[in-house]
Amino acid sequence: MRVKDAFDLFPATLPQGDSSCSVVSEDGSSTSPTQNTERKKVQVPGREIKRLFVHCAATPNGKAFTAEDIDRWHGERDFNRKSKYKDTFNKELKHIGYHFIIYIDGSLHTGRHIQEIGAHAYMHNRDSLGICLIGTDRFTLAQWITLKAQLAALKGTYCDATIHGHHEVSNKICPGFNVPNWLASGQQIDNEHLYPPITPNIPVPLPRPKPPQP
Ligand SMILES: [Zn+2]
């Protein structure tokens, strides 16, 4: 199953454009903190999501790769999805560890089901979701826009979840930029991590004429 937009897939659990925070219930019952709350209640049965991890695919920047490519690579690392989910959701993906993949054109694709435990952050998979950017440390403007939108959408559902970079729980530099710093900056796009980079219009000095040959 290929989807360009996970909002089509999980319309009931990914409210948009609503700053109120959802109240997540594991058993489907109301967990409103107070009776007078204006918080919007969205019931999300299943596992509790406490953290959203941002990853990169460690592929050449600006080069198109797909969820199928990642699935193949994760298969080579012996990652395997459980039949319970694999047989009904993205059947053709048998190994992929991430839940969402953002292509270089900015399109959002699904990997594992959100209720399915991922394979993306060792020792931290049980209560998290993995979002992977195609590339290594430079991402297209479209990717940055989708990343921001998808994190906001997920926060709309899992309001208590915190956003992290894989580098925070591993010795890797994944996703190629410092996620806490990016969040602290208000999710500003740093030219250092943009593909293609914006080249400043600096006049290039003309080469000096060669001295006359003797
Ligand atoms: Zn990673």
PDB file of N, CA and C in Angstrom, residues 84-120:
ATOM      1  N   LYS A  84       1.069 -10.218  12.172  1.00  0.00           N
ATOM      2  CA  LYS A  84      -0.167  -9.554  12.585  1.00  0.00           C
ATOM      3  C   LYS A  84      -0.379  -8.240  11.840  1.00  0.00           C
ATOM      4  N   TYR A  85       0.710  -7.503  11.642  1.00  0.00           N
ATOM      5  CA  TYR A  85       0.613  -6.214  10.946  1.00  0.00           C
ATOM      6  C   TYR A  85       0.999  -6.346   9.487  1.00  0.00           C
ATOM      7  N   LYS A  86       2.032  -7.101   9.244  1.00  0.00           N
ATOM      8  CA  LYS A  86       2.556  -7.239   7.880  1.00  0.00           C
ATOM      9  C   LYS A  86       1.497  -7.771   6.922  1.00  0.00           C
ATOM     10  N   ASP A  87       0.660  -8.654   7.412  1.00  0.00           N
ATOM     11  CA  ASP A  87      -0.321  -9.291   6.532  1.00  0.00           C
ATOM     12  C   ASP A  87      -1.482  -8.376   6.160  1.00  0.00           C
ATOM     13  N   THR A  88      -1.614  -7.270   6.895  1.00  0.00           N
ATOM     14  CA  THR A  88      -2.759  -6.404   6.620  1.00  0.00           C
ATOM     15  C   THR A  88      -2.362  -4.974   6.272  1.00  0.00           C
ATOM     16  N   PHE A  89      -1.128  -4.595   6.516  1.00  0.00           N
ATOM     17  CA  PHE A  89      -0.737  -3.205   6.314  1.00  0.00           C
ATOM     18  C   PHE A  89       0.615  -3.154   5.609  1.00  0.00           C
ATOM     19  N   ASN A  90       0.646  -2.533   4.441  1.00  0.00           N
ATOM     20  CA  ASN A  90       1.879  -2.475   3.647  1.00  0.00           C
ATOM     21  C   ASN A  90       2.497  -3.867   3.482  1.00  0.00           C
ATOM     22  N   LYS A  91       1.689  -4.749   2.936  1.00  0.00           N
ATOM     23  CA  LYS A  91       2.091  -6.161   2.810  1.00  0.00           C
ATOM     24  C   LYS A  91       3.438  -6.364   2.121  1.00  0.00           C
ATOM     25  N   GLU A  92       3.733  -5.464   1.171  1.00  0.00           N
ATOM     26  CA  GLU A  92       4.963  -5.661   0.389  1.00  0.00           C
ATOM     27  C   GLU A  92       6.210  -5.290   1.198  1.00  0.00           C
ATOM     28  N   LEU A  93       6.024  -4.602   2.311  1.00  0.00           N
ATOM     29  CA  LEU A  93       7.162  -4.237   3.153  1.00  0.00           C
ATOM     30  C   LEU A  93       7.278  -5.256   4.285  1.00  0.00           C
ATOM     31  N   LYS A  94       8.295  -6.067   4.247  1.00  0.00           N
ATOM     32  CA  LYS A  94       8.375  -7.170   5.206  1.00  0.00           C
ATOM     33  C   LYS A  94       9.378  -6.914   6.335  1.00  0.00           C
ATOM     34  N   HIS A  95      10.169  -5.855   6.186  1.00  0.00           N
ATOM     35  CA  HIS A  95      11.253  -5.661   7.150  1.00  0.00           C
ATOM     36  C   HIS A  95      11.328  -4.242   7.730  1.00  0.00           C
ATOM     37  N   ILE A  96      10.920  -3.277   6.985  1.00  0.00           N
ATOM     38  CA  ILE A  96      11.193  -1.871   7.322  1.00  0.00           C
ATOM     39  C   ILE A  96      10.912  -1.567   8.793  1.00  0.00           C
ATOM     40  N   GLY A  97      11.816  -0.798   9.408  1.00  0.00           N
ATOM     41  CA  GLY A  97      11.691  -0.520  10.835  1.00  0.00           C
ATOM     42  C   GLY A  97      10.989   0.785  11.161  1.00  0.00           C
ATOM     43  N   TYR A  98      10.904   1.683  10.179  1.00  0.00           N
ATOM     44  CA  TYR A  98      10.311   3.011  10.422  1.00  0.00           C
ATOM     45  C   TYR A  98       8.794   3.005  10.223  1.00  0.00           C
ATOM     46  N   HIS A  99       8.146   3.965  10.823  1.00  0.00           N
ATOM     47  CA  HIS A  99       6.698   4.122  10.637  1.00  0.00           C
ATOM     48  C   HIS A  99       6.366   5.087   9.504  1.00  0.00           C
ATOM     49  N   PHE A 100       7.213   6.090   9.342  1.00  0.00           N
ATOM     50  CA  PHE A 100       6.979   7.075   8.280  1.00  0.00           C
ATOM     51  C   PHE A 100       8.296   7.354   7.561  1.00  0.00           C
ATOM     52  N   ILE A 101       8.178   7.598   6.264  1.00  0.00           N
ATOM     53  CA  ILE A 101       9.346   7.909   5.448  1.00  0.00           C
ATOM     54  C   ILE A 101       9.004   9.138   4.626  1.00  0.00           C
ATOM     55  N   ILE A 102       9.897  10.112   4.624  1.00  0.00           N
ATOM     56  CA  ILE A 102       9.661  11.347   3.869  1.00  0.00           C
ATOM     57  C   ILE A 102      10.629  11.378   2.691  1.00  0.00           C
ATOM     58  N   TYR A 103      10.059  11.286   1.502  1.00  0.00           N
ATOM     59  CA  TYR A 103      10.855  11.243   0.277  1.00  0.00           C
ATOM     60  C   TYR A 103      11.390  12.638  -0.051  1.00  0.00           C
ATOM     61  N   ILE A 104      12.327  12.680  -1.009  1.00  0.00           N
ATOM     62  CA  ILE A 104      12.932  13.983  -1.334  1.00  0.00           C
ATOM     63  C   ILE A 104      11.942  14.935  -2.003  1.00  0.00           C
ATOM     64  N   ASP A 105      10.841  14.408  -2.546  1.00  0.00           N
ATOM     65  CA  ASP A 105       9.818  15.303  -3.105  1.00  0.00           C
ATOM     66  C   ASP A 105       8.849  15.781  -2.029  1.00  0.00           C
ATOM     67  N   GLY A 106       9.112  15.407  -0.793  1.00  0.00           N
ATOM     68  CA  GLY A 106       8.283  15.853   0.324  1.00  0.00           C
ATOM     69  C   GLY A 106       7.092  14.945   0.597  1.00  0.00           C
ATOM     70  N   SER A 107       6.895  13.935  -0.218  1.00  0.00           N
ATOM     71  CA  SER A 107       5.741  13.053   0.017  1.00  0.00           C
ATOM     72  C   SER A 107       6.005  12.165   1.234  1.00  0.00           C
ATOM     73  N   LEU A 108       4.913  11.906   1.930  1.00  0.00           N
ATOM     74  CA  LEU A 108       4.984  11.127   3.162  1.00  0.00           C
ATOM     75  C   LEU A 108       4.485   9.709   2.885  1.00  0.00           C
ATOM     76  N   HIS A 109       5.243   8.723   3.325  1.00  0.00           N
ATOM     77  CA  HIS A 109       4.892   7.331   3.072  1.00  0.00           C
ATOM     78  C   HIS A 109       4.907   6.572   4.388  1.00  0.00           C
ATOM     79  N   THR A 110       4.127   5.522   4.445  1.00  0.00           N
ATOM     80  CA  THR A 110       4.086   4.728   5.664  1.00  0.00           C
ATOM     81  C   THR A 110       4.935   3.474   5.518  1.00  0.00           C
ATOM     82  N   GLY A 111       5.468   3.038   6.650  1.00  0.00           N
ATOM     83  CA  GLY A 111       6.212   1.786   6.709  1.00  0.00           C
ATOM     84  C   GLY A 111       5.449   0.838   7.611  1.00  0.00           C
ATOM     85  N   ARG A 112       5.858   0.787   8.891  1.00  0.00           N
ATOM     86  CA  ARG A 112       5.102  -0.017   9.851  1.00  0.00           C
ATOM     87  C   ARG A 112       3.841   0.733  10.270  1.00  0.00           C
ATOM     88  N   HIS A 113       2.872  -0.021  10.730  1.00  0.00           N
ATOM     89  CA  HIS A 113       1.651   0.569  11.271  1.00  0.00           C
ATOM     90  C   HIS A 113       2.001   1.267  12.590  1.00  0.00           C
ATOM     91  N   ILE A 114       1.277   2.338  12.900  1.00  0.00           N
ATOM     92  CA  ILE A 114       1.624   3.085  14.116  1.00  0.00           C
ATOM     93  C   ILE A 114       1.453   2.265  15.393  1.00  0.00           C
ATOM     94  N   GLN A 115       0.618   1.230  15.325  1.00  0.00           N
ATOM     95  CA  GLN A 115       0.454   0.381  16.511  1.00  0.00           C
ATOM     96  C   GLN A 115       1.527  -0.699  16.588  1.00  0.00           C
ATOM     97  N   GLU A 116       2.309  -0.787  15.565  1.00  0.00           N
ATOM     98  CA  GLU A 116       3.333  -1.832  15.458  1.00  0.00           C
ATOM     99  C   GLU A 116       4.642  -1.299  16.051  1.00  0.00           C
ATOM    100  N   ILE A 117       5.269  -2.079  16.890  1.00  0.00           N
ATOM    101  CA  ILE A 117       6.546  -1.651  17.466  1.00  0.00           C
ATOM    102  C   ILE A 117       7.581  -1.587  16.353  1.00  0.00           C
ATOM    103  N   GLY A 118       8.301  -0.475  16.306  1.00  0.00           N
ATOM    104  CA  GLY A 118       9.257  -0.266  15.229  1.00  0.00           C
ATOM    105  C   GLY A 118      10.602  -0.914  15.499  1.00  0.00           C
ATOM    106  N   ALA A 119      11.505  -0.730  14.557  1.00  0.00           N
ATOM    107  CA  ALA A 119      12.894  -1.169  14.705  1.00  0.00           C
ATOM    108  C   ALA A 119      13.743  -0.027  14.168  1.00  0.00           C
ATOM    109  N   HIS A 120      13.969   0.973  15.009  1.00  0.00           N
ATOM    110  CA  HIS A 120      14.669   2.177  14.544  1.00  0.00           C
ATOM    111  C   HIS A 120      15.539   2.805  15.627  1.00  0.00           C
TER     112      HIS A 120
END
